[in-house]
Amino acid sequence: MNTCLLLLFGTLAWAGTAEAQARGQVHGTVVDETHGAIVRAAVTLIGIPAGTPKQTHTDGAGRFAVNDVVAGDYVLRVVAAGFQDADLTLTVGREAPPPVTITMQVGGLEEQVTVVGSRAGPPTRADQNADAVGLDRDFLGQLPLDGNDVMALVSTLLAPSAGGIDGPSVIIDGVEGSALDLSASAIRHITVNRNPYSAEFRRPGKDRVEVATEHGSRKVRGTASFTGRTAALDARNALAQTKAADTKQLVDGSAGGPLFSERAVFFVNGSWLRHDESAIVHARTLTGSGFLDDSVSAPKDHLTSYGRVDFKTNARHSVMGRYDATADWATNRGVGGVHLADQAYDSTEGKHRLQVASHDLLATLINDVRLNVERHDKRDGRRATAPAVIVHGAFTGGPSQMDESSSQTELQLQEVGTIFRGAHTVRFGAEARIKRVDRVAGSDFGGTFEFASLDQFARGTPILFRIARGDPNIDFSQRTAFGFVQDEIHVRNDLSLVVGMREDWQGRPGPGVHLAPRASLTWAPGNQQTVLRAGAGTFSDRLSDGAIGRAGLFDGDRLRELVIVSPAYPDPSGPAAQTLIPNVVRIQPDLRSPELLQASVAVERELWGKTRVSLDYTMLRGSHLFRSRDLNPPLDMTAARLDGAFLNVAQIETTAALRSDALTLGFNGQVTRRFTGVVHYTWSKTVDDTSSLFDLPADSANLAAEHGPADHDRRHRLRAVGTFTAGAGVRLGVLATVESGAPFNITTGFDQNRDGVVRDRPLGVTRNSGQGPGQAQIDLRVTKVLPLRPSAGKHPDRHANVQLTLDAFNVFNATNFSDVIGVQTSPLFGQPTKAKPARTIQLSARYRF
């Protein structure tokens, strides 16, 4: 009996101790970006699944404590007037969690922001890879930016070997697109390569740009700025005989604040850019000495507008509405390099985008629903009434044959949820997208003569003449969808595993369904200063609208591309013109989904604070990639075809391949308290067997000769982005790029196999055998902040101020040639026909209130 009582009392005592240990305290400190305490911030601890919320406030030192917390998963929400809300997910176990420090940013209503301790998250999280690059609005504002072209800056951080046929993937507020056409003032944060193997996205991390747009705050804030540039301060372009006219003016303004109540805020932005630039012509003709180096005025205007409203209905639900639009007008496009002034055409473009989103913190999950509607209209050139002339490698003249217009409307509906269950963070979602395209393809209705050399041009003996005839109008719909599920498992404190699956679908004539499994592993042993990462996954590509439209148009009936070999000149009509047969474009009936397999291993080491170095090896293998191939090549030198009803039957198919290996050494963090930046050096080798979706091989019967360096192959790349605080309100921002040269194709200039495509190469020469010159450029921004209030302290740029900025692009005036001529019959063979801009200087002033 006594023994039973002792066992009973011992069991009760153990149970009481266990219960006491299962209850703990969540405590920490809430500070602003200057590390100052935030007083009376509302702190709410919400159980997952839902329980009774526990609430408290920070004291005079910014400290808080939530006591008597049962073991489980929680969301810690912090709200303070004048600051962005912050959500922290944490797990309370038998041991009390360490104190957390939550840094809140000045602003208004905010999407979910995860903050853990003094870092964005523990090193074992999949999105804490050291080679990820994040640019917030303050850091972005300190970097040299040419006008409002944010994408030009961000693209230096991408890996081109991972790109698809439609360029890098741009995610704006959770919705995927292909263009970053927002003003810099409308962007709050940009991230590249966050969680490289996320199942949520179609592209790997180094080919993905995630953008969060700017929103309002609970205090009225705004900016007004002007940027100007004149050629008087610039250097002369390396290929120009005299300094070309080049002026730029950019006006930008924004404002934000409360709307009707503390629960709603707004933000608006508008900008207008006028750039009177010059196109540099570097060509060879028969007139005079044969040298033609000229500059042609090519002005353009770019207008952007952006507006956003955020409304928080309660502590668990908020909605957002965003509208942005862009308009572009450009004159004398298509001129430069070997393209003469009479090739000029005008261009107009307009985009409208509306997004409505709902963010909910429900009983068991965080849920986001997004509806996106876009309208895009574009017009390039006009119908030509006379033929153009191409002398390969020398010049392209005559009226431009560009005559393209398109209108497309796109609707996207997306839902993404996140569930926290113990050691598991499960993320899942789906999207459906439908696009309607109306296109007019009236290019080449005036015709084009092609000559192998200037000598042939002088004799009037062209290789061929091509012209389009028929109905250039087409309209079609495109439907795509995807679904994904991903589980991030925190196996233990030093080990995490992420497994996911994504399914992409594109309606016919697309490739159909593609399943993409992905997984990554992170191990941070010991003190977690060293982190080992490994991952692998498959990624897919979609058949572009351009390919679908081209195949629908050039079917041999609706719109015909007619070719005359060895035509009369200048009037191609004659006996050969009486038997014209067309080229056609088809899509492979059993088109497969292109697949990119990426795998990587990396080691990271924390040096101090938030400063890390990393070494990463990435392997990329592409199979079933898009290319075009002629199914109806000439059978012999008589140019007879297997199907006499057509000339070239260009089939868009998935038979290309890619192989890429890259080794990257990276630094991310602070060298001193004054310098913060990112430095990446990459050695890589990328080979493939096609240059673009519509390029036919030099010989469709010998595809092995197409295997060679990829167009974007650069063996060595160095990228550096950073800022330096000099004191007295002066900051320096630098962007440095150094890379080895790009390959170029070597051709004979003749159509020796008589297939109607002037792309033949010398015997034994494979694609992209030439090597172009390397590139090097350093851009610099110097900023001086003049506070308008003495109380601004150490951070005057966060209060009312005037900011003066000087930007110097290509500050050392390095000569960077491009577009090397590879046509052996050209007098410019082996020489570049374009040079990137020489040193340019721009000044700007911004008022912040």
XYZ file of C-alpha atoms in Angstrom, residues 274-758:
485
model
C 12.428 62.061 -71.308
C 15.606 60.720 -72.888
C 16.923 62.416 -76.028
C 19.591 59.875 -76.835
C 21.477 59.147 -80.053
C 21.907 55.882 -81.912
C 25.437 55.326 -83.200
C 25.689 53.916 -86.745
C 28.895 52.037 -87.553
C 28.533 50.472 -91.005
C 30.202 50.104 -94.391
C 28.561 51.225 -97.636
C 29.566 51.983 -101.254
C 29.314 55.756 -100.896
C 32.383 57.940 -100.399
C 35.196 56.102 -98.664
C 32.819 53.343 -97.730
C 32.934 54.233 -94.032
C 29.736 55.453 -92.426
C 29.954 56.506 -88.772
C 27.022 58.651 -87.765
C 24.672 59.391 -84.887
C 20.905 59.560 -85.208
C 18.617 61.248 -82.702
C 16.399 58.629 -81.029
C 14.264 60.265 -78.323
C 11.952 58.306 -76.067
C 9.467 59.040 -73.287
C 8.527 56.750 -70.420
C 5.586 57.514 -68.136
C 4.646 55.492 -65.036
C 1.868 55.759 -62.478
C 1.234 53.642 -59.408
C -1.334 53.606 -56.633
C -1.998 51.279 -53.718
C -4.529 51.131 -50.894
C -4.204 48.821 -47.869
C -7.026 48.239 -45.409
C -6.767 46.184 -42.229
C -10.266 45.067 -41.259
C -9.069 43.441 -38.031
C -5.998 41.844 -36.458
C -6.411 38.763 -38.656
C -7.477 40.134 -42.029
C -6.285 42.800 -44.465
C -6.938 43.617 -48.108
C -4.851 45.404 -50.710
C -5.675 47.027 -54.026
C -2.962 48.123 -56.452
C -3.033 49.742 -59.889
C -0.080 50.687 -62.039
C 0.317 51.789 -65.642
C 3.156 52.590 -68.023
C 3.244 54.376 -71.374
C 6.166 54.552 -73.806
C 6.768 56.561 -76.971
C 9.985 56.100 -78.942
C 11.247 57.558 -82.215
C 13.873 56.192 -84.590
C 14.029 52.711 -83.109
C 15.928 50.052 -85.040
C 18.899 52.296 -85.852
C 22.462 51.630 -84.716
C 25.396 49.375 -85.486
C 25.080 48.276 -89.125
C 21.467 49.518 -89.339
C 21.343 52.821 -91.226
C 19.176 55.846 -90.451
C 16.535 54.945 -93.040
C 15.795 51.784 -91.019
C 14.160 53.921 -88.326
C 10.635 53.266 -87.077
C 8.482 54.584 -84.240
C 7.128 52.593 -81.323
C 4.352 53.035 -78.742
C 3.478 50.801 -75.822
C 1.014 50.903 -72.933
C 0.408 48.615 -69.946
C -2.259 48.577 -67.258
C -2.255 46.253 -64.258
C -4.801 45.890 -61.435
C -4.294 43.605 -58.451
C -6.588 42.884 -55.523
C -5.304 40.725 -52.665
C -6.615 39.381 -49.368
C -4.365 38.329 -46.473
C -5.918 36.212 -43.710
C -4.559 34.705 -40.527
C -7.082 31.925 -39.978
C -7.414 29.306 -37.273
C -4.891 26.912 -38.792
C -3.238 28.749 -41.674
C -2.111 31.988 -43.248
C -3.940 32.440 -46.539
C -3.400 34.815 -49.460
C -5.769 35.247 -52.393
C -4.716 37.400 -55.351
C -6.615 38.512 -58.450
C -4.569 40.149 -61.196
C -5.809 41.751 -64.439
C -3.441 43.113 -67.108
C -3.830 44.887 -70.437
C -0.884 45.357 -72.798
C -0.941 47.213 -76.128
C 2.066 47.681 -78.393
C 2.692 49.114 -81.852
C 6.027 49.000 -83.731
C 6.610 50.530 -87.168
C 4.252 50.764 -90.139
C 3.612 48.985 -93.423
C 6.591 49.318 -95.809
C 5.983 50.113 -99.499
C 9.500 49.455 -100.799
C 12.108 46.746 -100.136
C 14.936 46.864 -97.640
C 18.532 45.823 -98.410
C 20.747 43.631 -96.223
C 24.438 43.324 -97.080
C 25.534 40.762 -94.516
C 28.136 42.137 -92.145
C 28.219 45.571 -93.850
C 24.902 47.441 -93.590
C 21.125 47.133 -93.513
C 19.302 49.948 -95.287
C 16.113 50.956 -97.004
C 12.759 51.404 -95.291
C 12.247 49.363 -92.141
C 10.099 46.290 -92.676
C 8.881 46.370 -89.078
C 5.082 46.447 -88.831
C 3.852 44.712 -85.680
C 1.017 45.425 -83.284
C -0.546 43.425 -80.503
C -3.150 43.731 -77.781
C -3.437 41.224 -74.988
C -5.605 40.900 -71.903
C -4.633 38.576 -69.083
C -6.518 37.366 -66.004
C -4.849 35.520 -63.099
C -6.391 34.057 -59.951
C -4.084 32.688 -57.279
C -4.364 31.288 -53.763
C -1.418 30.440 -51.502
C -1.626 29.101 -47.950
C 0.837 28.322 -45.166
C 0.233 25.909 -42.283
C 2.488 25.610 -39.208
C 2.371 22.191 -37.521
C 5.113 21.520 -35.003
C 8.322 20.970 -36.964
C 6.498 21.346 -40.288
C 5.821 24.488 -42.309
C 3.575 23.443 -45.178
C 3.031 25.852 -48.050
C 0.634 25.121 -50.887
C -1.279 26.921 -53.591
C -2.595 27.084 -57.127
C -3.085 29.559 -59.948
C -5.194 29.700 -63.096
C -4.355 32.134 -65.884
C -6.034 32.970 -69.180
C -4.705 35.335 -71.827
C -6.337 36.706 -74.980
C -3.981 37.910 -77.737
C -4.859 39.936 -80.861
C -1.887 40.383 -83.169
C -1.118 41.988 -86.524
C 2.141 40.788 -88.126
C 2.604 42.986 -91.185
C 6.415 42.932 -91.268
C 8.323 42.399 -94.526
C 5.380 43.316 -96.764
C 7.772 45.571 -98.704
C 10.291 42.750 -99.145
C 13.997 42.384 -98.408
C 16.994 41.779 -100.682
C 19.957 39.943 -99.151
C 23.532 40.279 -100.517
C 26.557 38.247 -99.493
C 29.026 41.140 -99.781
C 29.510 44.749 -100.861
C 30.951 43.474 -104.157
C 27.721 41.590 -104.877
C 25.750 44.680 -103.941
C 27.818 46.764 -106.357
C 27.109 44.217 -109.125
C 23.392 44.028 -108.231
C 23.404 40.243 -107.686
C 21.501 39.434 -104.500
C 21.385 35.949 -102.963
C 17.652 36.034 -102.413
C 14.573 38.156 -102.009
C 11.881 37.482 -99.391
C 8.468 39.109 -99.022
C 5.296 38.493 -97.004
C 1.817 38.288 -98.492
C -1.614 37.478 -97.096
C -3.667 38.235 -93.980
C -1.459 39.366 -91.075
C -4.231 39.261 -88.456
C -4.583 36.541 -85.826
C -6.164 36.172 -82.422
C -5.885 33.295 -79.975
C -6.248 32.390 -76.305
C -3.622 30.920 -74.013
C -4.448 28.994 -70.825
C -1.975 28.009 -68.136
C -2.237 26.791 -64.551
C -0.050 25.487 -61.774
C -0.352 23.901 -58.356
C 2.270 23.202 -55.717
C 2.801 21.823 -52.237
C 5.930 22.135 -50.125
C 6.890 21.026 -46.629
C 9.797 22.562 -44.757
C 10.678 20.165 -41.953
C 12.852 21.315 -39.057
C 14.184 17.850 -38.228
C 16.179 19.252 -35.328
C 17.782 22.564 -34.408
C 20.716 22.073 -36.783
C 18.986 20.233 -39.642
C 16.095 21.049 -41.964
C 14.655 19.419 -45.060
C 12.418 20.921 -47.748
C 10.495 18.686 -50.139
C 8.025 19.929 -52.699
C 6.191 19.182 -55.903
C 4.953 21.575 -58.563
C 2.715 20.849 -61.522
C 2.595 23.236 -64.488
C 0.048 22.974 -67.266
C -0.202 24.806 -70.582
C -3.069 24.227 -72.958
C -2.441 23.130 -76.518
C -0.500 23.907 -78.605
C 1.651 24.098 -75.473
C 3.524 21.162 -73.944
C 0.715 20.081 -71.591
C 1.561 18.898 -68.059
C 4.956 18.997 -66.353
C 5.676 17.645 -62.863
C 8.609 19.239 -61.058
C 9.828 17.588 -57.829
C 12.235 19.640 -55.711
C 14.151 19.083 -52.490
C 16.856 20.790 -50.447
C 18.728 19.993 -47.249
C 20.397 22.375 -44.794
C 22.762 21.356 -41.978
C 24.269 23.840 -39.523
C 26.283 21.845 -36.985
C 27.667 23.081 -33.688
C 27.440 26.838 -33.210
C 25.796 27.150 -36.665
C 28.475 29.462 -38.015
C 29.094 26.982 -40.825
C 26.132 25.921 -42.960
C 26.049 23.162 -45.573
C 23.328 23.216 -48.228
C 22.397 20.820 -51.004
C 19.425 20.809 -53.334
C 18.034 19.525 -56.602
C 14.913 20.100 -58.630
C 13.385 20.301 -62.067
C 12.011 23.432 -63.721
C 10.000 23.950 -66.889
C 9.397 26.450 -69.676
C 6.304 27.514 -71.593
C 5.733 27.904 -75.305
C 5.714 31.653 -75.908
C 2.855 33.671 -77.365
C 5.192 34.642 -80.202
C 5.657 31.007 -81.198
C 1.929 30.269 -81.080
C 1.136 33.362 -83.123
C 3.864 32.729 -85.676
C 2.767 29.135 -86.271
C -0.846 30.261 -86.645
C 0.060 32.990 -89.128
C 2.650 31.316 -91.349
C 0.644 28.198 -92.079
C 1.064 28.543 -95.854
C -2.451 29.877 -96.292
C -3.215 32.802 -93.968
C 0.159 34.575 -94.253
C 2.898 33.432 -96.616
C 6.605 34.198 -96.551
C 7.740 33.941 -100.184
C 11.381 33.526 -101.207
C 13.096 34.024 -104.597
C 16.609 32.614 -104.906
C 19.002 34.673 -107.104
C 16.343 37.289 -107.958
C 16.578 40.184 -110.349
C 17.527 43.521 -108.755
C 16.082 46.062 -108.092
C 12.866 44.598 -109.531
C 12.534 40.965 -108.406
C 9.665 40.207 -110.799
C 10.610 37.797 -113.537
C 10.408 34.091 -114.415
C 11.518 33.043 -110.909
C 8.786 35.175 -109.356
C 6.064 33.289 -111.200
C 6.616 30.053 -109.238
C 6.795 31.395 -105.698
C 6.275 28.840 -102.950
C 6.091 29.789 -99.263
C 7.944 29.055 -96.071
C 5.708 27.732 -93.287
C 5.969 27.364 -89.517
C 4.576 24.432 -87.567
C 4.532 23.278 -83.964
C 5.606 19.730 -83.211
C 2.401 17.691 -82.721
C 3.766 15.764 -79.724
C 5.504 18.763 -78.167
C 7.084 17.830 -74.822
C 7.559 20.034 -71.814
C 11.075 21.499 -71.667
C 12.909 20.419 -68.539
C 15.797 21.972 -66.648
C 17.404 19.856 -63.941
C 19.383 21.895 -61.435
C 21.450 20.553 -58.552
C 23.792 22.395 -56.228
C 25.946 22.050 -53.135
C 27.155 24.985 -51.062
C 29.083 25.741 -47.926
C 28.558 29.004 -46.023
C 30.541 30.503 -43.187
C 29.498 33.338 -40.905
C 32.426 35.670 -40.344
C 30.807 38.129 -37.937
C 27.364 39.581 -37.298
C 25.326 39.246 -40.483
C 28.378 38.813 -42.703
C 28.835 35.529 -44.568
C 30.955 34.008 -47.304
C 29.802 31.131 -49.481
C 31.115 28.691 -52.068
C 28.488 27.201 -54.374
C 28.640 24.689 -57.217
C 25.578 24.566 -59.475
C 24.933 22.059 -62.230
C 22.238 22.711 -64.831
C 21.123 20.204 -67.447
C 18.437 21.034 -69.985
C 16.578 18.510 -72.112
C 13.660 18.750 -74.538
C 14.327 22.482 -74.932
C 12.679 24.619 -77.623
C 14.285 25.059 -81.041
C 13.314 25.359 -84.724
C 14.392 22.931 -87.434
C 13.701 22.720 -91.179
C 11.793 19.525 -91.981
C 12.014 20.169 -95.719
C 15.695 20.919 -96.520
C 17.041 20.777 -100.102
C 17.772 17.225 -101.199
C 20.769 18.288 -103.299
C 22.377 21.371 -104.856
C 19.426 21.700 -107.236
C 17.441 22.933 -104.214
C 14.725 20.334 -104.852
C 12.544 19.714 -101.766
C 10.967 16.562 -100.444
C 7.627 18.434 -100.323
C 7.520 20.621 -103.409
C 4.551 22.639 -102.126
C 6.781 24.456 -99.600
C 10.277 25.783 -99.170
C 11.318 25.667 -95.504
C 8.996 23.896 -93.094
C 10.266 25.344 -89.828
C 9.063 23.097 -87.023
C 9.117 24.432 -83.448
C 10.078 21.389 -81.416
C 11.586 20.276 -78.131
C 14.806 18.561 -79.194
C 17.492 20.990 -77.947
C 19.743 20.501 -74.923
C 21.826 22.587 -72.522
C 24.691 21.846 -70.161
C 26.010 24.332 -67.621
C 28.433 24.157 -64.693
C 29.128 27.096 -62.407
C 31.267 27.703 -59.340
C 30.487 30.859 -57.352
C 32.414 32.462 -54.503
C 30.293 35.013 -52.670
C 30.520 37.614 -49.923
C 27.426 39.161 -48.371
C 27.524 41.570 -45.458
C 29.733 44.229 -43.902
C 33.483 44.709 -44.183
C 33.317 47.525 -41.674
C 30.393 49.313 -40.060
C 30.610 51.797 -42.926
C 30.592 49.375 -45.891
C 27.792 46.964 -46.744
C 27.655 44.999 -49.943
C 27.572 41.856 -52.030
C 30.450 40.487 -54.109
C 30.073 37.423 -56.356
C 32.713 35.838 -58.574
C 31.490 33.060 -60.892
C 33.364 30.709 -63.172
C 30.952 28.985 -65.522
C 30.716 27.087 -68.774
C 27.443 26.797 -70.677
C 26.939 24.972 -73.962
C 23.738 24.378 -75.914
C 22.644 23.754 -79.491
C 20.331 26.617 -80.378
C 20.525 30.405 -80.168
C 16.844 31.247 -80.137
C 13.440 29.738 -80.673
C 13.108 30.890 -84.302
C 16.716 30.502 -85.520
C 17.053 27.679 -88.039
C 20.304 25.661 -87.953
C 22.947 26.372 -90.565
C 22.250 22.847 -91.822
C 19.124 21.124 -90.506
C 20.593 17.783 -91.616
C 23.622 18.282 -89.337
C 22.396 19.322 -85.897
C 25.665 18.247 -84.284
C 27.301 21.367 -85.747
C 24.940 23.503 -83.638
C 26.531 22.291 -80.398
C 28.657 25.097 -79.022
C 28.956 27.841 -76.396
C 25.651 29.409 -75.434
C 25.050 32.985 -76.562
C 25.218 34.107 -72.922
C 28.280 32.018 -72.010
C 30.803 34.016 -69.976
C 33.602 32.002 -68.376
C 34.379 34.649 -65.754
C 32.000 37.073 -64.055
C 32.572 39.451 -61.165
C 29.721 41.440 -59.648
C 29.974 43.867 -56.750
C 27.181 45.967 -55.257
C 27.739 48.010 -52.138
C 27.386 51.226 -50.168
C 29.875 53.147 -48.052
C 28.944 55.716 -45.409
C 31.548 58.457 -45.451
C 30.014 60.545 -42.662
C 28.512 64.022 -42.584
C 25.488 62.728 -44.493
C 27.620 61.544 -47.457
C 27.223 58.053 -48.880
C 28.830 56.264 -51.806
C 27.124 53.538 -53.797
C 28.970 51.350 -56.292
C 28.024 48.801 -58.914
C 30.959 47.004 -60.574
C 30.742 44.405 -63.353
C 33.644 42.581 -64.985
C 33.173 39.644 -67.345
C 34.889 37.780 -70.131
C 33.675 38.105 -73.701
C 30.632 36.541 -75.288
C 30.910 34.128 -78.224
C 29.764 34.990 -81.727
C 28.858 32.980 -84.813
C 31.164 32.769 -87.852
C 29.397 32.484 -91.217
C 30.386 32.573 -94.877
C 27.811 35.174 -95.920
C 26.469 32.844 -98.644
C 23.589 30.383 -98.939
C 25.768 27.498 -100.068
C 23.265 24.728 -99.281
C 20.491 26.668 -101.074
C 18.004 26.362 -98.219
C 17.010 30.045 -98.382
C 18.708 30.868 -95.048
C 21.958 32.853 -95.135
